[in-house]
Every structure is written in structure tokens, then in C-alpha cells.
């Protein structure tokens, strides 16, 4: 979603037209990130409510406070990971000025390239998708980071790429 939301600006040259009107480039990027974040969080909340309904219906559980509290705690952390991946993809688009390259990078990492790297080196656990993989496992993998460490690693990936992307968009020529 982030690749399409940001990438269309570069592939269809809409960004050139937008930047010719001399808007505040930082406000433009921040507002797009804010809208994208609201969309991702909205989709996350809807899908998690559906999951909670399935849990209650499938396992005939009674909706108790500890069940809802445990579920919401785990889900909010996972949604934060989704948000970081979304922001990372958007910042990669700002860095590469392409819609295709960030999609290729993120899909190949998520679909198994990072796991192939993990077979070669122990430092692959610091890749943005493997960093938070234990958030989504019921049995935690000992060779991966725990959830909070993974979120911190994902945050630093996102922050570094986002700063580079903001600097590039701020100082780049319209052409």
C-alpha cells in the first residue's frame, strides 16, 4: 500500500507538478505519512476485531477482560510493526524515487530472502522483517530477537531511511 501510495507520485510525475507549486515539502511528506498511517491502523483494527470474533466463536471463549487485554497487548505491538514496515517502504520510495524497487526489496525480504541470509550469517536477524518475526510466532525462535528488541531495530531502520528520504526530498530538484 505504501509503495502504491507514494510510488505513483514518482511514476506518473505527479510529484513534479505538486512541487512546482512550492509547497512545504516536509508538510507534504508528513501529511502523506499521516494519511497512510491512519489507513494502515484502520485496516489493522478491523482485521484484529475480525480475529477476536473468530477466536471467541471458534474456541467458544467468553469475552473476559484478561482475554481482551492479552489479545490487545499482543495485537498493538504487531500493528506497530506493520506501521514501521509501512513507513520503511515509504521512505525507501523517497530514497530510490521508484515504486518498483522498494516493492522488490520488501517482498523479497518478506518472502524468504532474509531467511536465506539468516542461514548464512547471524547478523540477518537485524533485517527489518526478521527483527520482529517473534511477534508473530506462538513458539519464539531462539535465534531471532525478542519482540521489543525487534521493534527497536525496525524503528532504527525506519528512522534512518526516513531521515535520508526527507533530506533527499527536501533538497532534490523538481526534475
Short mmCIF file of C-alpha atoms in Angstrom, two decimals:
data_model
loop_
_atom_site.label_atom_id
_atom_site.label_comp_id
_atom_site.label_asym_id
_atom_site.label_seq_id
_atom_site.Cartn_x
_atom_site.Cartn_y
_atom_site.Cartn_z
CA UNK A 1 0.00 0.00 0.00
CA UNK A 2 2.82 2.39 0.87
CA UNK A 3 4.56 1.68 -2.41
CA UNK A 4 1.44 2.47 -4.38
CA UNK A 5 0.54 5.49 -2.27
CA UNK A 6 3.96 7.12 -2.63
CA UNK A 7 5.24 5.46 -5.79
CA UNK A 8 2.50 6.75 -8.07
CA UNK A 9 3.76 10.25 -7.34
CA UNK A 10 7.11 9.41 -8.94
CA UNK A 11 5.99 7.07 -11.72
CA UNK A 12 3.27 9.39 -13.07
CA UNK A 13 5.25 12.61 -12.42
CA UNK A 14 2.53 14.00 -10.15
CA UNK A 15 5.16 14.93 -7.60
CA UNK A 16 6.83 17.24 -10.11
CA UNK A 17 3.57 19.13 -10.59
CA UNK A 18 2.96 19.25 -6.85
CA UNK A 19 6.44 20.51 -6.09
CA UNK A 20 6.27 23.20 -8.78
CA UNK A 21 3.60 24.95 -6.71
CA UNK A 22 6.25 25.44 -4.00
CA UNK A 23 4.52 23.71 -1.07
CA UNK A 24 6.33 22.91 2.13
CA UNK A 25 7.93 19.61 1.17
CA UNK A 26 8.15 18.43 4.77
CA UNK A 27 4.44 19.12 5.33
CA UNK A 28 3.65 17.24 2.13
CA UNK A 29 5.60 14.14 3.15
CA UNK A 30 4.39 14.21 6.76
CA UNK A 31 0.75 14.57 5.68
CA UNK A 32 1.09 11.65 3.27
CA UNK A 33 2.70 9.54 6.01
CA UNK A 34 -0.09 10.52 8.41
CA UNK A 35 -2.83 9.52 5.94
CA UNK A 36 -1.03 6.26 5.17
CA UNK A 37 -0.67 5.54 8.90
CA UNK A 38 -4.37 6.12 9.51
CA UNK A 39 -5.24 3.74 6.66
CA UNK A 40 -2.88 1.03 7.95
CA UNK A 41 -4.12 1.38 11.52
CA UNK A 42 -7.74 1.30 10.35
CA UNK A 43 -7.14 -1.89 8.38
CA UNK A 44 -5.28 -3.33 11.38
CA UNK A 45 -8.09 -2.56 13.80
CA UNK A 46 -10.74 -4.05 11.51
CA UNK A 47 -8.73 -7.22 10.87
CA UNK A 48 -7.99 -7.62 14.58
CA UNK A 49 -11.64 -7.26 15.52
CA UNK A 50 -12.42 -9.98 12.99
CA UNK A 51 -9.69 -12.16 14.53
CA UNK A 52 -11.07 -11.58 18.03
CA UNK A 53 -14.51 -12.58 16.80
CA UNK A 54 -13.08 -15.76 15.27
CA UNK A 55 -11.26 -16.60 18.50
CA UNK A 56 -14.43 -16.18 20.51
CA UNK A 57 -16.54 -18.15 18.02
CA UNK A 58 -14.06 -20.93 17.22
CA UNK A 59 -12.97 -21.70 20.77
CA UNK A 60 -16.28 -20.78 22.43
CA UNK A 61 -14.44 -18.42 24.73
CA UNK A 62 -16.24 -15.96 26.91
CA UNK A 63 -15.21 -12.37 26.37
CA UNK A 64 -13.32 -11.66 29.59
CA UNK A 65 -11.09 -8.74 30.49
CA UNK A 66 -7.86 -10.82 30.70
CA UNK A 67 -8.54 -12.36 27.26
CA UNK A 68 -9.21 -8.99 25.64
CA UNK A 69 -6.30 -7.32 27.46
CA UNK A 70 -3.82 -10.04 26.42
CA UNK A 71 -5.10 -10.00 22.85
CA UNK A 72 -4.97 -6.21 22.53
CA UNK A 73 -1.47 -6.02 24.03
CA UNK A 74 -0.07 -8.50 21.53
CA UNK A 75 -2.00 -7.03 18.63
CA UNK A 76 -0.96 -3.43 19.27
CA UNK A 77 2.70 -4.42 19.25
CA UNK A 78 2.20 -6.31 15.97
CA UNK A 79 0.36 -3.33 14.46
CA UNK A 80 3.29 -1.12 15.42
CA UNK A 81 5.50 -3.48 13.44
CA UNK A 82 3.14 -3.15 10.45
CA UNK A 83 3.36 0.61 10.77
CA UNK A 84 7.16 0.56 10.83
CA UNK A 85 7.28 -1.65 7.73
CA UNK A 86 4.86 0.75 6.00
CA UNK A 87 6.97 3.77 6.91
CA UNK A 88 10.13 1.95 5.85
CA UNK A 89 8.63 1.19 2.44
CA UNK A 90 7.50 4.81 2.04
CA UNK A 91 10.95 6.10 2.96
CA UNK A 92 12.59 3.68 0.51
CA UNK A 93 10.40 5.19 -2.20
CA UNK A 94 11.62 8.65 -1.27
CA UNK A 95 15.22 7.43 -1.39
CA UNK A 96 15.00 5.48 -4.67
CA UNK A 97 12.35 7.65 -6.42
CA UNK A 98 10.81 4.44 -7.70
CA UNK A 99 7.75 2.39 -6.94
CA UNK A 100 9.20 -0.88 -8.18
CA UNK A 101 12.50 -1.04 -6.27
CA UNK A 102 11.00 -0.82 -2.73
CA UNK A 103 8.35 -3.39 -3.63
CA UNK A 104 11.06 -5.72 -4.94
CA UNK A 105 13.20 -5.21 -1.84
CA UNK A 106 10.43 -5.63 0.74
CA UNK A 107 8.65 -8.54 -0.97
CA UNK A 108 11.85 -10.48 -1.48
CA UNK A 109 12.81 -9.95 2.17
CA UNK A 110 9.40 -10.95 3.46
CA UNK A 111 9.04 -13.93 1.13
CA UNK A 112 12.28 -15.56 2.20
CA UNK A 113 15.42 -13.68 1.20
CA UNK A 114 16.05 -12.61 4.79
CA UNK A 115 15.66 -16.22 5.94
CA UNK A 116 18.22 -17.28 3.35
CA UNK A 117 20.55 -14.60 4.72
CA UNK A 118 19.85 -15.94 8.23
CA UNK A 119 21.17 -19.33 7.10
CA UNK A 120 24.40 -17.63 6.03
CA UNK A 121 25.01 -15.14 8.83
CA UNK A 122 23.73 -14.47 12.33
CA UNK A 123 23.51 -10.73 11.58
CA UNK A 124 20.47 -11.30 9.35
CA UNK A 125 18.27 -11.21 12.44
CA UNK A 126 18.71 -7.43 12.28
CA UNK A 127 16.93 -7.16 8.92
CA UNK A 128 13.66 -5.24 9.32
CA UNK A 129 11.35 -8.17 8.65
CA UNK A 130 13.20 -10.80 10.70
CA UNK A 131 13.70 -8.42 13.61
CA UNK A 132 10.06 -8.65 14.67
CA UNK A 133 9.32 -12.18 13.49
CA UNK A 134 8.97 -13.46 17.08
CA UNK A 135 5.94 -11.17 17.49
CA UNK A 136 4.05 -13.42 15.11
CA UNK A 137 5.20 -16.83 16.38
CA UNK A 138 3.47 -18.68 19.20
CA UNK A 139 6.72 -20.53 19.99
CA UNK A 140 9.54 -18.00 19.98
CA UNK A 141 12.56 -18.78 17.84
CA UNK A 142 15.71 -18.54 19.98
CA UNK A 143 17.90 -17.35 17.09
CA UNK A 144 15.74 -14.25 16.49
CA UNK A 145 15.31 -11.10 18.54
CA UNK A 146 12.51 -10.84 21.06
CA UNK A 147 9.56 -8.61 20.16
CA UNK A 148 10.66 -5.38 21.81
CA UNK A 149 14.25 -5.64 20.59
CA UNK A 150 12.89 -6.31 17.10
CA UNK A 151 10.65 -3.24 17.26
CA UNK A 152 13.64 -1.16 18.26
CA UNK A 153 15.68 -2.50 15.32
CA UNK A 154 12.77 -1.89 12.96
CA UNK A 155 12.40 1.63 14.34
CA UNK A 156 16.07 2.39 13.66
CA UNK A 157 15.80 1.05 10.10
CA UNK A 158 12.75 3.21 9.55
CA UNK A 159 14.25 6.29 11.19
CA UNK A 160 17.49 6.11 9.19
CA UNK A 161 15.76 5.58 5.84
CA UNK A 162 13.16 8.22 6.66
CA UNK A 163 15.79 10.84 7.52
CA UNK A 164 17.66 10.10 4.29
CA UNK A 165 14.39 10.26 2.34
CA UNK A 166 13.39 13.57 3.94
CA UNK A 167 16.79 15.08 3.20
CA UNK A 168 16.60 13.93 -0.42
CA UNK A 169 13.06 15.22 -0.95
CA UNK A 170 13.91 18.50 0.73
CA UNK A 171 17.00 19.22 -1.38
CA UNK A 172 16.17 17.49 -4.66
CA UNK A 173 15.47 19.37 -7.84
CA UNK A 174 11.96 19.16 -9.25
CA UNK A 175 13.15 17.50 -12.45
#
